[in-house]
Amino acid sequence: MKITRREFIRTATILGGSAYLSGCHLLKSEEVPLDIMGAAASDPLETTLGIESIYSVCQMCEGNCGLRARIREGVLVKLDGNPYHPNSMEPHISYSTGAKEALRYTGSLCVKGQAGIQTIYDPYRIKAPLKRIGERGSGKWKTINWDEAITEIAEGGNIFGEGKVEGLRGIRDTEAPIDKNTPELGARANQFVFLSGRLELGSRIFISRFMNAYGSVNGGIDDTSIRESSHRMGFKLTFDELHDHLKPDILNTTFLVLFGSSPLDSGVPLQTVARKLMKAKVGAEGGSEALQEAGYEEKFKGKYKTFKWVVVDPRLSNSASLADQWIPIRPGTDAALALGMMRWLMENGSYNRRFLENTSKKAAQRDGEESWTNAACLVRMDNMELLKRGGKTVVWSGGRAELADNALHGELEVEAKVNNIPCKSVFRLLKERVYQRDIKEYARICGIESSVIEKLAEEFVSYGKRAVADFYGGAVQHANGAYTARTIIALNLLVGNIDKKGGLIVGGGAWGESLDTQEGMYALKTIGDGVKPSGIRIDRAGHRYEDTREFREKGYPSKRPWFPLVPDWGVFQEVIPAIAEGYPYPIKALLLYRANPSYSVPATRDIVSDTLRDTKKVPLLIAIDSEITETNFYADYILPDTTYLERWDICSVPPVVATRTIGIRQPVVGNIDQKTGGYKPVIPTTMTMEDILIRIAGKLGLPGFGNNAFGSGQPLNTAWDFYKRAIAGMVGGEAGQEVPGLMEGEKIQYALVRGGRFDAYDMAYQGDRPRRVYGGLCRLYNEELSMTRDSMTGKPYDGLPKYEPITDSAGNELREDSYPFQLVTYRFAFHSEMRTAANRWLLEILPENYILINPRDARPLGIKNGDRVKITSPNAAKGIEGKAAVREGIRPGVVGIPHGFARWGVGAKPVEIDGKNMGNDPTRGAGIPLTPLLSLDPFLKNVCLEDKIGANASFNDTRVKVVKI
């Protein structure tokens, strides 16, 4: 018998205290709603009386769109978009709109978002804490209760009959060093490592609070480096730490060049960027006011359409198919194309000289600008540092050296001696870099005609400050990613589009982005009586190799790369290899929170499994997750997490949104105790990650938790205790759209009812600029980068934009001549890698992926569309089989595989709990698993190729063979 969602909830509630702990450990098919199992929907339509609407935030990708959940009698029956949220409606409705009136409007939610209903009712969710029996990786567990799980994790002991395991209490020594001869490693508490998947603003700060209280520096590492680390590092190194993500102001842009970015397939957020692109394209058909404001070179006016976009990508994506031009370059050569464009701009004097000559904020404002560059600053040729007086930069102005702050404009093409020190201006150095190759050579590198670069550059500059060069993973998920990012960003600086309507913008931002230090907010991250963790992190992020004992004793190279410029998000793909080698120190416990490196990290599936099986390398392995994944399959304990529809969080949005926005994720089903704030999810024996960590903290007696966590009588005993303070921080204080209410609680409730806090649509701009601007120095030359040395080679990095061929960690250029094709990866609009790969509704759209190959490559191999083929790589010599898709829409010499298919966890293969085989769904394993094909670093041999500056894992540098079966 199959039952409805409503009956499922009732059954779950009734059986929660007994059946969950007596054998029913995954949701069985008879417990899953009829429509989810494939039958016609029998639940009431959203228009039926008795439907409750609750606003929250989606997490089916990283876009954080607002959603409206339709609930009847505690059962989720429909997901739509939140009309208050600018991701989900344009223009979004007024914040003052009452809840009843808001029901007249429905925001949009993409196919992934609507399929989120499958996530909460997934039949392979874990119902109770699991403890392994037998060896790690045996696929066998038994259920235990929460008290047992928390106690054993905290106290350790002979908990598996394999000898003593040190629990978290024993590991937490905040005084004794890991190695007394190497004090820079920090205290023994650092041997507890917390590795996360996707985190939002609120959950990131909560984990930081927990790990700060514990005393470990290894608490902030998430999956950014397998998504967009080099993308964000490019911006960080050009702008600053707080502005590591800028985007085009699409609706006011007139010419958009997308390098390795396909917003109509995988935009962040997909529906928002796609909507803006289509509005811009439709609006351009009849002319635009923007054209009158766009060009500062009159000769170009009227020559081109009023909105165009160009896609630079070896694959004909959805975005490329609708673009005005598709440029299929060789993968990994995007920086060469950008430098070729710069060559044309410099040869023709078609760059914004005045913007580049500005030397300070004062100079910029006199010219009607908000930001300025260091193009005119002088660089010492003896050590490549910026020339300074009293710590301040110097420019050449009026025939002499002047402090940049004192000179309104500096000369751009300077070579001079200052106090007998040879110097050149940043712009001069950039021009010399660009002129190292002519346009024909740049075109040869990219595999295109030189005329393509020339025409693209001419058209780009013709639109003035409303032309934008944007990029994403296709351009920078390479070993040269950060250099490529900085080079593409430099195109925007040359036309001076920063902080301009239609230019490159920082977005509207959010309220309470720090949630810790701003006046009037609760100290959510800082713990007054807590320890202050210190030492080197397991991934070596944020630390200089030169400050270590290892360097003092042996110099270069280091054993593994160090990443001194990478911030708290860290280097996800380096964690397991570092644990395997015990470098820079061995660990004692690893906690995985929705982290799945076995599936999501390129090339290291076997390395992850071998390392995690080894109880000497990872003595205690804990996972917090809602399912048994490819990685937590090796865990000692799996603690059942809730889904994103059963938790709180604070969710900012990408800068493509020009108004200030902050979303509140909140439970849409389950029950909340109105007195204590305690939350019972759909499956009552699961818990939010925050509630789990609160229980562990309580068991360990950590500071900053318990009845007086935020001061006398201010508790942190539930997740809501934390998030109500986080929401209080974002609804009070700062200027913007007012949140009504005299008392804090009234303001919190007002925001919860609307799913966040949102500025009005008409608050995006002030005149010809966005209301929120960067308003700072744009670094064409990054001195810090030029002063940082590659720990593997000892050579300094380059502070200028640069094209660099793909190399391994030792600096050797890759040569894989026996593998004729280069593999690129991408996503479909209906998948977002790991988190949707087992979603039944989404798999119905396309049950399995394929190998995309050009007919010119397929014909000599005898391959036809739909044939079974085998693809091999240096890391997968045995090969992986799949179907061929023979199409013109990919550059010859390149093959493509979409990511997000072929799971071997989350129910694709059976596991055993309490002696019972839990069954499996083979459709979840269909297709080609991408990451096992990708390349290991040939020098290190236990990590994927990676960008040593930006830390991004490489998804697009692997060479492969394809043969017909």
XYZ file of C-alpha atoms in Angstrom, residues 397-808:
412
model
C 52.955 63.419 -12.511
C 54.100 66.716 -14.000
C 57.545 65.345 -14.717
C 58.275 64.172 -11.192
C 57.403 61.554 -8.584
C 54.405 62.450 -6.412
C 52.399 60.663 -3.743
C 49.392 59.124 -5.411
C 47.110 60.845 -2.887
C 48.487 64.266 -3.853
C 48.440 63.933 -7.640
C 45.019 64.062 -9.289
C 46.308 62.220 -12.336
C 49.376 60.178 -13.048
C 51.111 59.385 -16.306
C 50.491 55.889 -17.618
C 53.531 55.038 -19.713
C 56.457 55.780 -17.442
C 59.985 54.474 -17.188
C 62.092 56.579 -14.843
C 64.545 56.581 -11.976
C 63.397 57.847 -8.600
C 66.218 58.374 -6.107
C 68.312 56.212 -8.418
C 65.769 53.370 -8.211
C 64.646 52.167 -11.678
C 60.850 52.221 -11.889
C 58.076 51.617 -14.369
C 54.391 52.414 -14.114
C 51.924 49.563 -13.742
C 50.337 50.405 -17.076
C 53.728 50.365 -18.783
C 54.392 46.910 -17.346
C 50.980 45.711 -18.447
C 51.527 47.039 -21.951
C 54.892 45.286 -22.138
C 53.210 42.080 -21.016
C 50.472 42.430 -23.624
C 52.996 43.238 -26.376
C 54.978 40.057 -25.727
C 52.739 38.483 -28.370
C 50.904 39.921 -31.345
C 47.246 39.269 -32.020
C 48.065 36.470 -34.478
C 49.988 34.631 -31.760
C 47.165 35.063 -29.247
C 44.751 33.764 -31.889
C 46.992 30.752 -32.539
C 46.995 29.883 -28.825
C 43.177 30.105 -28.754
C 42.742 28.216 -32.023
C 40.739 30.985 -33.730
C 41.311 33.610 -36.435
C 42.988 36.863 -35.439
C 40.112 38.784 -37.022
C 37.788 37.322 -34.371
C 39.860 38.939 -31.610
C 40.129 42.245 -33.467
C 36.399 42.549 -34.136
C 35.510 41.473 -30.606
C 37.840 44.076 -29.100
C 36.522 46.820 -31.371
C 32.929 46.051 -30.557
C 33.641 45.673 -26.844
C 35.151 49.139 -26.520
C 32.464 50.709 -28.726
C 29.937 50.376 -25.914
C 32.098 52.211 -23.408
C 31.217 51.715 -19.754
C 28.216 49.546 -20.587
C 30.380 46.766 -21.989
C 31.260 44.010 -19.502
C 33.533 40.967 -19.608
C 32.216 38.275 -17.274
C 33.407 34.729 -16.598
C 32.827 31.594 -14.576
C 33.935 27.990 -14.197
C 34.628 27.136 -17.829
C 37.298 29.827 -17.863
C 38.813 29.379 -14.412
C 38.320 25.759 -13.319
C 41.810 25.255 -14.674
C 45.258 25.142 -13.121
C 45.770 28.703 -14.454
C 42.425 29.904 -13.106
C 43.392 32.892 -10.932
C 45.620 34.423 -13.607
C 42.819 33.988 -16.130
C 40.307 35.590 -13.787
C 42.531 38.623 -13.200
C 43.140 38.998 -16.932
C 39.446 39.004 -17.826
C 38.680 41.432 -14.991
C 41.367 43.765 -16.379
C 39.310 44.233 -19.568
C 36.672 45.910 -17.422
C 39.254 48.214 -15.866
C 40.491 49.273 -19.292
C 37.020 50.555 -20.226
C 36.346 51.934 -16.744
C 32.982 50.252 -16.170
C 33.400 49.672 -12.409
C 30.518 51.011 -10.281
C 28.617 52.156 -13.355
C 25.032 51.532 -14.370
C 25.346 48.841 -17.016
C 28.887 48.046 -15.897
C 30.512 45.695 -13.415
C 28.805 46.044 -10.031
C 29.181 44.716 -6.509
C 25.436 44.113 -6.180
C 23.068 45.328 -3.523
C 24.693 43.394 -0.706
C 22.900 42.308 2.450
C 22.198 43.369 6.008
C 24.340 42.062 8.813
C 26.794 40.321 6.510
C 29.271 39.872 9.357
C 26.551 39.001 11.908
C 29.163 39.533 14.566
C 31.014 42.827 14.657
C 28.526 45.479 13.595
C 27.094 47.736 16.253
C 23.904 46.480 17.834
C 24.327 42.872 16.751
C 24.799 39.791 18.849
C 28.297 38.292 18.921
C 27.418 35.111 17.068
C 30.907 34.034 16.085
C 33.030 35.490 18.869
C 32.965 33.799 22.265
C 34.043 36.017 25.127
C 35.401 33.273 27.345
C 36.329 30.914 24.554
C 39.789 29.972 23.395
C 41.325 31.601 20.347
C 42.433 28.872 17.962
C 45.790 29.368 16.285
C 48.174 27.422 14.145
C 48.420 26.040 10.641
C 45.372 24.527 8.997
C 45.398 21.064 7.498
C 44.912 22.573 4.008
C 47.676 25.204 4.555
C 45.284 27.988 3.513
C 46.115 31.450 4.824
C 49.640 30.506 5.933
C 53.070 31.159 4.444
C 55.363 28.219 3.928
C 58.307 30.525 4.642
C 57.129 30.868 8.257
C 57.528 27.170 8.992
C 60.211 24.975 10.463
C 60.078 22.876 7.293
C 61.169 25.856 5.210
C 63.889 26.846 7.624
C 65.341 23.345 7.484
C 64.940 22.382 3.821
C 63.760 25.410 1.844
C 61.947 24.830 -1.446
C 60.070 22.857 -2.544
C 57.499 22.154 0.133
C 56.079 18.654 0.409
C 52.669 19.894 -0.751
C 51.462 23.305 -2.019
C 50.714 26.105 0.433
C 47.961 28.636 -0.240
C 48.814 31.794 1.729
C 46.348 34.078 -0.071
C 43.297 31.815 0.156
C 40.772 32.887 2.836
C 38.729 30.835 5.285
C 36.839 28.780 2.720
C 40.093 26.871 2.251
C 41.169 24.143 -0.144
C 38.601 21.350 -0.059
C 40.413 18.945 -2.392
C 43.624 19.121 -0.339
C 42.112 17.915 2.944
C 41.987 14.161 2.308
C 45.432 13.953 0.608
C 46.887 15.992 3.488
C 45.334 13.566 5.974
C 46.701 10.638 3.958
C 50.245 12.022 4.244
C 49.896 13.400 7.769
C 51.035 16.750 6.391
C 51.533 19.176 7.986
C 50.393 16.956 10.875
C 48.302 13.819 11.462
C 44.694 14.240 12.503
C 42.632 12.383 15.094
C 39.038 13.117 14.097
C 37.254 14.222 10.923
C 33.684 15.489 10.819
C 32.005 15.609 7.397
C 29.009 17.908 7.126
C 27.343 17.343 3.747
C 30.854 16.976 2.366
C 31.300 14.339 -0.303
C 34.833 14.494 -1.735
C 34.636 10.959 -3.094
C 32.008 12.021 -5.638
C 32.656 15.723 -6.050
C 36.448 16.123 -6.104
C 38.191 15.352 -9.395
C 40.359 12.258 -9.699
C 40.586 11.177 -6.053
C 37.830 8.599 -5.518
C 40.307 5.804 -4.696
C 42.488 8.109 -2.595
C 39.481 9.165 -0.522
C 38.335 5.587 0.033
C 41.828 4.291 0.877
C 42.431 7.141 3.327
C 39.078 6.964 5.078
C 39.229 3.193 5.436
C 42.464 3.563 7.385
C 41.650 3.974 11.075
C 45.230 4.993 11.798
C 45.028 7.974 9.448
C 41.491 8.895 10.549
C 40.942 7.376 14.001
C 37.435 8.853 14.369
C 35.199 9.627 11.387
C 31.834 11.338 11.944
C 29.301 12.432 9.322
C 26.270 14.688 9.541
C 24.087 14.082 6.506
C 20.608 13.132 5.430
C 21.689 10.143 3.304
C 24.473 7.586 3.036
C 26.751 9.154 0.445
C 29.799 7.948 -1.448
C 32.052 9.409 1.268
C 30.193 8.963 4.554
C 29.850 5.324 3.510
C 33.166 5.010 5.391
C 32.015 6.847 8.525
C 32.061 5.447 12.025
C 28.899 7.396 12.842
C 26.325 9.005 10.562
C 24.138 11.494 12.380
C 20.884 12.099 10.467
C 20.590 15.680 9.261
C 17.504 17.497 8.023
C 16.993 18.846 4.506
C 17.092 22.525 3.581
C 13.298 22.623 3.898
C 13.625 21.722 7.588
C 16.202 24.181 8.861
C 17.086 27.822 9.393
C 19.822 29.810 7.706
C 20.689 33.312 6.566
C 21.135 33.486 2.802
C 22.685 36.278 0.774
C 22.387 36.473 -3.024
C 24.949 36.887 -5.830
C 25.706 40.454 -6.992
C 23.630 40.111 -10.142
C 20.866 41.472 -7.870
C 21.349 45.247 -7.558
C 19.131 45.784 -4.497
C 20.042 44.898 -0.939
C 18.694 41.433 -0.199
C 18.874 38.843 2.554
C 16.773 35.695 2.624
C 15.733 33.670 5.645
C 15.671 29.922 5.285
C 13.202 28.450 7.770
C 11.463 25.100 8.271
C 8.356 24.746 6.135
C 7.209 21.482 7.717
C 7.629 19.843 11.097
C 6.791 21.267 14.495
C 8.365 24.052 16.566
C 7.918 24.243 20.317
C 6.748 27.825 20.835
C 8.227 27.964 24.343
C 11.689 26.495 23.828
C 12.182 26.964 20.091
C 12.966 23.267 19.795
C 12.250 21.901 16.325
C 10.942 18.454 15.360
C 11.536 17.796 11.630
C 9.422 15.660 9.303
C 11.325 12.667 10.607
C 11.337 13.458 14.341
C 14.492 11.472 15.042
C 16.586 13.633 12.743
C 18.130 16.959 13.791
C 19.483 20.078 12.190
C 23.251 20.307 12.079
C 23.117 23.151 14.606
C 21.089 21.132 17.096
C 23.512 18.222 16.726
C 26.525 20.432 17.402
C 24.752 22.074 20.332
C 24.303 18.631 21.904
C 27.949 17.755 21.305
C 29.020 21.130 22.736
C 26.868 20.528 25.776
C 28.381 17.105 26.317
C 31.887 18.558 26.058
C 31.056 21.592 28.177
C 32.251 24.032 25.505
C 32.053 27.764 26.241
C 29.562 29.814 24.267
C 26.803 27.189 24.468
C 24.159 26.402 27.040
C 21.968 28.552 29.268
C 24.183 31.648 29.370
C 25.816 31.465 25.949
C 25.055 35.064 24.967
C 25.190 36.457 28.483
C 23.261 35.885 31.674
C 19.963 34.196 30.880
C 20.664 34.297 27.120
C 20.747 30.626 26.049
C 22.041 28.698 23.073
C 20.234 25.411 23.536
C 18.482 25.155 20.171
C 19.166 26.171 16.589
C 16.438 28.812 16.946
C 18.309 30.409 19.853
C 21.085 31.151 17.374
C 19.023 32.096 14.326
C 16.604 34.414 16.081
C 19.643 36.485 17.073
C 21.011 36.290 13.550
C 17.679 37.508 12.166
C 17.574 40.252 14.790
C 20.936 41.426 13.509
C 19.683 41.701 9.932
C 16.348 43.403 10.614
C 17.575 46.167 12.892
C 20.065 48.949 12.687
C 21.411 49.452 9.188
C 19.736 51.765 6.682
C 17.572 50.450 3.893
C 14.039 49.171 3.569
C 12.565 49.684 7.032
C 11.350 46.639 8.941
C 8.215 47.653 10.855
C 7.832 46.832 14.528
C 8.615 48.497 17.821
C 10.115 45.446 19.451
C 12.801 43.088 18.181
C 10.385 40.156 18.155
C 7.923 42.074 15.978
C 10.642 42.841 13.442
C 11.766 39.218 13.397
C 8.220 38.042 12.785
C 7.698 40.605 10.002
C 10.803 39.302 8.210
C 9.892 35.635 8.727
C 6.469 36.170 7.201
C 8.124 37.577 4.059
C 11.078 35.220 3.926
C 13.751 37.857 4.501
C 14.455 41.563 4.206
C 14.409 43.210 0.791
C 15.015 46.729 -0.453
C 12.478 48.116 -2.903
C 13.108 47.544 -6.614
C 13.551 51.281 -7.239
C 16.346 51.536 -4.651
C 18.954 49.941 -6.949
C 20.439 53.107 -8.445
C 21.364 56.694 -7.762
C 21.639 58.468 -11.088
C 24.132 56.748 -13.390
C 25.555 54.491 -10.708
C 24.338 51.716 -8.449
C 23.271 52.783 -4.970
C 25.903 50.454 -3.515
C 29.362 50.766 -5.047
C 32.820 49.365 -4.502
C 34.343 52.830 -4.288
C 37.926 51.705 -3.833
C 41.257 50.858 -5.441
C 41.247 48.431 -8.370
C 44.555 46.594 -8.540
C 45.778 46.062 -12.084
C 48.988 45.109 -10.324
C 48.760 43.119 -7.101
C 51.858 43.680 -5.032
C 50.975 41.035 -2.449
C 50.704 38.410 -5.168
C 54.041 39.423 -6.688
C 55.678 39.169 -3.244
C 54.282 35.669 -2.654
C 56.324 32.668 -3.732
C 55.082 29.353 -5.047
C 56.033 26.928 -2.276
C 56.589 24.148 -4.815
C 59.029 26.019 -7.062
C 60.273 28.925 -4.980
C 59.424 31.324 -7.806
C 57.389 34.472 -7.131
C 53.898 34.712 -8.551
C 53.126 37.393 -11.111
C 51.276 40.521 -9.995
C 50.025 41.319 -13.523
C 47.348 39.746 -15.714
C 48.875 36.763 -17.440
C 48.285 33.815 -19.754
C 49.996 30.687 -18.473
C 49.874 27.207 -20.039
C 48.535 24.417 -17.829
C 51.194 23.021 -15.498
C 51.394 20.532 -12.676
